[in-house]
mmCIF file of C-alpha atoms (C1' of nucleotides) in Angstrom:
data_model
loop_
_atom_site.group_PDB
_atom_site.id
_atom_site.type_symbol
_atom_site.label_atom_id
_atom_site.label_comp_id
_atom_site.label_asym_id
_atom_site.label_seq_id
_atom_site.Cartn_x
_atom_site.Cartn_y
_atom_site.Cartn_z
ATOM 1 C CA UNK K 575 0.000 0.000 0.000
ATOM 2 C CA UNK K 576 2.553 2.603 1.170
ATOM 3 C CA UNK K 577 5.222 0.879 -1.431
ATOM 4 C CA UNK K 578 2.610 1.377 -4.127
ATOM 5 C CA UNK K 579 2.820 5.224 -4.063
ATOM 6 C CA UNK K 580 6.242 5.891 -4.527
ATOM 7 C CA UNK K 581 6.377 4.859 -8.695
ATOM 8 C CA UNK K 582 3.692 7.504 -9.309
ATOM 9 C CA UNK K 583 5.585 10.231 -7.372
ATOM 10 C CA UNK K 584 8.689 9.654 -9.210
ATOM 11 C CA UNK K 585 7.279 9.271 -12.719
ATOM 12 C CA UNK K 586 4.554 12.695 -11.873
ATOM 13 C CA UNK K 587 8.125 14.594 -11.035
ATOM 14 C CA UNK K 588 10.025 13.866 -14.230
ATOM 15 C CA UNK K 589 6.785 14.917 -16.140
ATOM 16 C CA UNK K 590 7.052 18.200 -14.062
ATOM 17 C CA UNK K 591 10.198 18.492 -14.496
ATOM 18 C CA UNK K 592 9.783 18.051 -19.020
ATOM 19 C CA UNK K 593 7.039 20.377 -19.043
ATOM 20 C CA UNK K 594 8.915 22.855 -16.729
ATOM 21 C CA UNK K 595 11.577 22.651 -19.450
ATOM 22 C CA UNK K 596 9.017 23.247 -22.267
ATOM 23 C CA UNK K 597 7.678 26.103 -20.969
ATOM 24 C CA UNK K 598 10.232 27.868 -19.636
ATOM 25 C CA UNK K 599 11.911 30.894 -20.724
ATOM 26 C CA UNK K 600 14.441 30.292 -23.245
ATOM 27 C CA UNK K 601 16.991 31.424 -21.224
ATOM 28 C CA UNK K 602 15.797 28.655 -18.337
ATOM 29 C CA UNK K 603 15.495 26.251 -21.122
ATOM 30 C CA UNK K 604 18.909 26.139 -21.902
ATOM 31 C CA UNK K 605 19.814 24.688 -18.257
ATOM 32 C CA UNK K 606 17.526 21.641 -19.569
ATOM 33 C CA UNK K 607 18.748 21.164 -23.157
ATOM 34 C CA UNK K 608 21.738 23.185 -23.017
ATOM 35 C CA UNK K 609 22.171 23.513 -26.974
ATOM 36 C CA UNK K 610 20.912 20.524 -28.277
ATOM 37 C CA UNK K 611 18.287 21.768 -29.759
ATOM 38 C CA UNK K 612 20.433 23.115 -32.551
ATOM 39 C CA UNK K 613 20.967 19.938 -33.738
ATOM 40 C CA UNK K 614 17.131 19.433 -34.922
ATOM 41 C CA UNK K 615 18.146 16.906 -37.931
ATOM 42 C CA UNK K 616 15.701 14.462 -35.883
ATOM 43 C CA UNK K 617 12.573 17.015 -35.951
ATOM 44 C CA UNK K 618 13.448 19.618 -38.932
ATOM 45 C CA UNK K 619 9.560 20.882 -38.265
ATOM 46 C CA UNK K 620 10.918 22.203 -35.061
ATOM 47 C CA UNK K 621 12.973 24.658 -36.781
ATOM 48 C CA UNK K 622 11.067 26.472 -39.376
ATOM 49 C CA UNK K 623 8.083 26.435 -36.673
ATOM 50 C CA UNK K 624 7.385 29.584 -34.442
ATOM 51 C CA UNK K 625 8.544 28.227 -30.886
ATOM 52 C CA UNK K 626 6.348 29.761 -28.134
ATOM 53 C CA UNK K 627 8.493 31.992 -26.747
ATOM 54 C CA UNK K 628 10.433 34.170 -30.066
ATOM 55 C CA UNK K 629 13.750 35.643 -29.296
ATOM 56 C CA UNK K 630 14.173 39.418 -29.967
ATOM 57 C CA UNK K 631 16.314 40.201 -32.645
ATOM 58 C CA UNK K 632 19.837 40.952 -31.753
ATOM 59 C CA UNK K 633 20.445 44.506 -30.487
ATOM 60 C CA UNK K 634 23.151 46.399 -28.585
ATOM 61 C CA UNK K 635 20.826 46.287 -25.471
ATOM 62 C CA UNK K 636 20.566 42.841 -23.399
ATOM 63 C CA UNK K 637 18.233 42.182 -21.025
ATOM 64 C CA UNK K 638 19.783 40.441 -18.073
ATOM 65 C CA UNK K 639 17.215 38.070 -15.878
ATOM 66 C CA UNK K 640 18.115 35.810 -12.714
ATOM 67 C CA UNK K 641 19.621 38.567 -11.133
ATOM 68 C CA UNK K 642 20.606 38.190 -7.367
ATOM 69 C CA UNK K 643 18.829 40.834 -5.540
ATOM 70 C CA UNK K 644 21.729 42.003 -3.823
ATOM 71 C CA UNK K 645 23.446 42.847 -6.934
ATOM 72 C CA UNK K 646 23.834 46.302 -7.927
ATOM 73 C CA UNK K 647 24.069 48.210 -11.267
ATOM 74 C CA UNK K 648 27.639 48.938 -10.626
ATOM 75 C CA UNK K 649 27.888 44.845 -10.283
ATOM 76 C CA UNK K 650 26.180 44.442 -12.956
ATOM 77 C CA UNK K 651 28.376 46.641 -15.635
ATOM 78 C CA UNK K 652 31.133 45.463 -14.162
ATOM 79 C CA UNK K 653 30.593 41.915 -14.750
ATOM 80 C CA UNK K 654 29.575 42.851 -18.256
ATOM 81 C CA UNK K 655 32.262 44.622 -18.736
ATOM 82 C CA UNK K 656 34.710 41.839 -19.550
ATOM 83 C CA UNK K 657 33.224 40.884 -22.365
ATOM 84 C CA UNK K 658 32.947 44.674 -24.432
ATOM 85 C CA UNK K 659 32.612 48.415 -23.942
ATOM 86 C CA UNK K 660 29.149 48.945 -21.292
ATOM 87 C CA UNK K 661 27.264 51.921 -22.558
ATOM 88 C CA UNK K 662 24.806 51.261 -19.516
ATOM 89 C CA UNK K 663 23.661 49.037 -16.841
ATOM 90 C CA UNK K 664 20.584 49.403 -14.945
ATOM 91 C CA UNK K 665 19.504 47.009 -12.408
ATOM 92 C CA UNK K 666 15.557 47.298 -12.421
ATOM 93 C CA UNK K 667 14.091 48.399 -8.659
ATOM 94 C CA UNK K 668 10.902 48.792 -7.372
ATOM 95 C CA UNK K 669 9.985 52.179 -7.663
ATOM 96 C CA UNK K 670 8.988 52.953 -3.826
ATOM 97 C CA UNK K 671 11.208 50.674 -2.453
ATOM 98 C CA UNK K 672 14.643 51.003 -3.944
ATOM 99 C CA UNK K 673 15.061 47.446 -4.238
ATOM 100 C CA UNK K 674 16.191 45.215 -6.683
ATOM 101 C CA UNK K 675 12.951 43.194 -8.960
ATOM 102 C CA UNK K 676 15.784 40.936 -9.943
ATOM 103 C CA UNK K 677 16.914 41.710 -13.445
ATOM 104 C CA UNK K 678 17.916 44.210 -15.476
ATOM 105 C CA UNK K 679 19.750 45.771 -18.615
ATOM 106 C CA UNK K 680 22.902 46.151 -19.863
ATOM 107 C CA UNK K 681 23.642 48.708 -23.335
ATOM 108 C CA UNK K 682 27.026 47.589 -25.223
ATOM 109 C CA UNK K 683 28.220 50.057 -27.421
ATOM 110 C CA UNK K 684 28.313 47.993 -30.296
ATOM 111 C CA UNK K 685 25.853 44.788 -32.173
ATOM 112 C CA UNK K 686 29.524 42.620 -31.545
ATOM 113 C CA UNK K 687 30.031 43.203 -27.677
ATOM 114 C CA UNK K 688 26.492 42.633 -26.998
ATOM 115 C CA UNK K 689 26.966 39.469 -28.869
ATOM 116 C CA UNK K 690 30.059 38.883 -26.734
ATOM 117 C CA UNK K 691 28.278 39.622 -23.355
ATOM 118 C CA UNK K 692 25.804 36.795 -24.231
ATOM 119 C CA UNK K 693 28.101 34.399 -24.800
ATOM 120 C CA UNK K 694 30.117 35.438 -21.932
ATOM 121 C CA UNK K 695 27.524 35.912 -19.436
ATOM 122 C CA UNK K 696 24.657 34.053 -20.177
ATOM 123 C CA UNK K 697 24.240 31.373 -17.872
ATOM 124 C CA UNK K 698 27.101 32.014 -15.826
ATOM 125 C CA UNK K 699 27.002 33.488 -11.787
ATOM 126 C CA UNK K 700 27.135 36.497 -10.547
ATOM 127 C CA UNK K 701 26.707 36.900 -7.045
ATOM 128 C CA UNK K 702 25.835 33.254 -6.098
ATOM 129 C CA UNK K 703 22.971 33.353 -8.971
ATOM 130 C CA UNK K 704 22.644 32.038 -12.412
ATOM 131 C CA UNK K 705 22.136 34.504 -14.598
ATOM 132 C CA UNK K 706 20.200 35.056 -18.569
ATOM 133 C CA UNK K 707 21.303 37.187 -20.706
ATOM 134 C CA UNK K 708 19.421 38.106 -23.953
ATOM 135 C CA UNK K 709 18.788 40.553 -26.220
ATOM 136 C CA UNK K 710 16.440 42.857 -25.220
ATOM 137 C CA UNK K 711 12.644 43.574 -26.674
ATOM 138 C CA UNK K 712 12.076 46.968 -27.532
ATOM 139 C CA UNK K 713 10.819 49.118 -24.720
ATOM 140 C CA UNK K 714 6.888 49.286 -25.308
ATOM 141 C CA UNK K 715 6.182 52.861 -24.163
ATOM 142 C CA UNK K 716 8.530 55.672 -25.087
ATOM 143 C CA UNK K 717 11.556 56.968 -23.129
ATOM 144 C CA UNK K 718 9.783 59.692 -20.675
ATOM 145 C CA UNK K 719 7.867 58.048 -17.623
ATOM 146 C CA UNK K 720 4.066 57.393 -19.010
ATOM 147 C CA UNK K 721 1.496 55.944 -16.715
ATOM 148 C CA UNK K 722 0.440 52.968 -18.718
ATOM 149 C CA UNK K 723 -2.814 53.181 -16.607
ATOM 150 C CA UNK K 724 -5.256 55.896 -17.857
ATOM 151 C CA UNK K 725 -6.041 57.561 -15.044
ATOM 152 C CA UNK K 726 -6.086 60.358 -17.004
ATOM 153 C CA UNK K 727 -10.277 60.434 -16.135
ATOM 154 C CA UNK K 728 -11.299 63.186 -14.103
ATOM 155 C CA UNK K 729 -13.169 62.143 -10.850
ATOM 156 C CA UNK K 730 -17.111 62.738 -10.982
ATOM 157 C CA UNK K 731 -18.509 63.023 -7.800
ATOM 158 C CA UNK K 732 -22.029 63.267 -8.723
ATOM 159 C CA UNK K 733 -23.866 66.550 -8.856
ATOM 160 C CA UNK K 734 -22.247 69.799 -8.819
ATOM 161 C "C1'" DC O 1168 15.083 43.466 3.918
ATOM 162 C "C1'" DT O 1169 17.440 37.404 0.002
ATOM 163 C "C1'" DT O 1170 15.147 32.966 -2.712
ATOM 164 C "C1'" DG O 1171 11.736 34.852 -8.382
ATOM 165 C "C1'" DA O 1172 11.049 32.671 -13.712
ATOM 166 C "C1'" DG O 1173 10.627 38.545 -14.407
ATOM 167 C "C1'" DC O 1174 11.423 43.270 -20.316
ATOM 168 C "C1'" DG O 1175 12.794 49.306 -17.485
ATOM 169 C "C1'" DT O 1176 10.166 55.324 -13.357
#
DNA sequence: CTTGAGCGT
């Protein structure tokens, strides 16, 4: 009876643990598959299909995920900073509380040191964490701070 | 103020 539980626990984990690797980010996936997946001679539909998460296309801005939250933007560019000339870092904090929300971004100067800082930092540690490095999306509201909540309605309080 | 899977006030 209590022997008879034990297969379905272990087989219900390694499920959990494939479709945790299916749909995580693709920066988590690659602790999973690493880069096997670039050999896809056994499944050639898997390459020409749209995978569920799409990269960004490669820009001089990475966006950096995994992030300890102890370390700082100063850690951050300087970590970075092997790897090519850092424009900018910016570790991302909460806006009231100062404190880190775990990831942030990192500008290279150029298309080729951003490409270096992937390869150079991407899965690697900094500050006891493993860290993601990608290529950034492009921001989706412009550079000065915009509310993306309209409160931009006037309060009605009733008559008068 | 350190234990999340996240794209910037």
């Amino acid at each position: 009876m209590a022997m008879a539980m034990r297969l379905p626990a272990i087989s219900r984990a390694v499920t959990e643990v494939a479709s945790a690797s299916a749909s995580a980010p693709v920066g988590l996936r690659r602790l999973f598959c690493s880069n096997a997946s670039r050999f896809s001679f056994l499944s050639p539909q898997a390459e020409s299909q749209t995978p569920a998460r799409p990269q960004a296309e490669p820009s001089t801005n990475l966006f950096v995920s995994g992030l300890s939250k102890r370390t700082t933007s100063e850690g951050l560019r300087t970590a970075f900073a092997q790897f090519g000339e850092v424009a900018d870092a910016k570790v991302v904090t909460d806006r009231v509380s100062g404190y880190s929300k775990g990831f942030g971004f990192v500008r290279y100067a150029t298309l080729e040191d951003s490409a270096k800082g992937i390869a150079g930092m991407d899965g690697k540690f900094l500050d006891g964490w493993v860290i993601f490095a990608e290529y950034a999306r492009p921001r989706e509201q412009s550079q000065p701070y915009q509310p993306q909540n309209n409160m931009s309605r006037p309060p009605y309080y009733g008559n008068r």
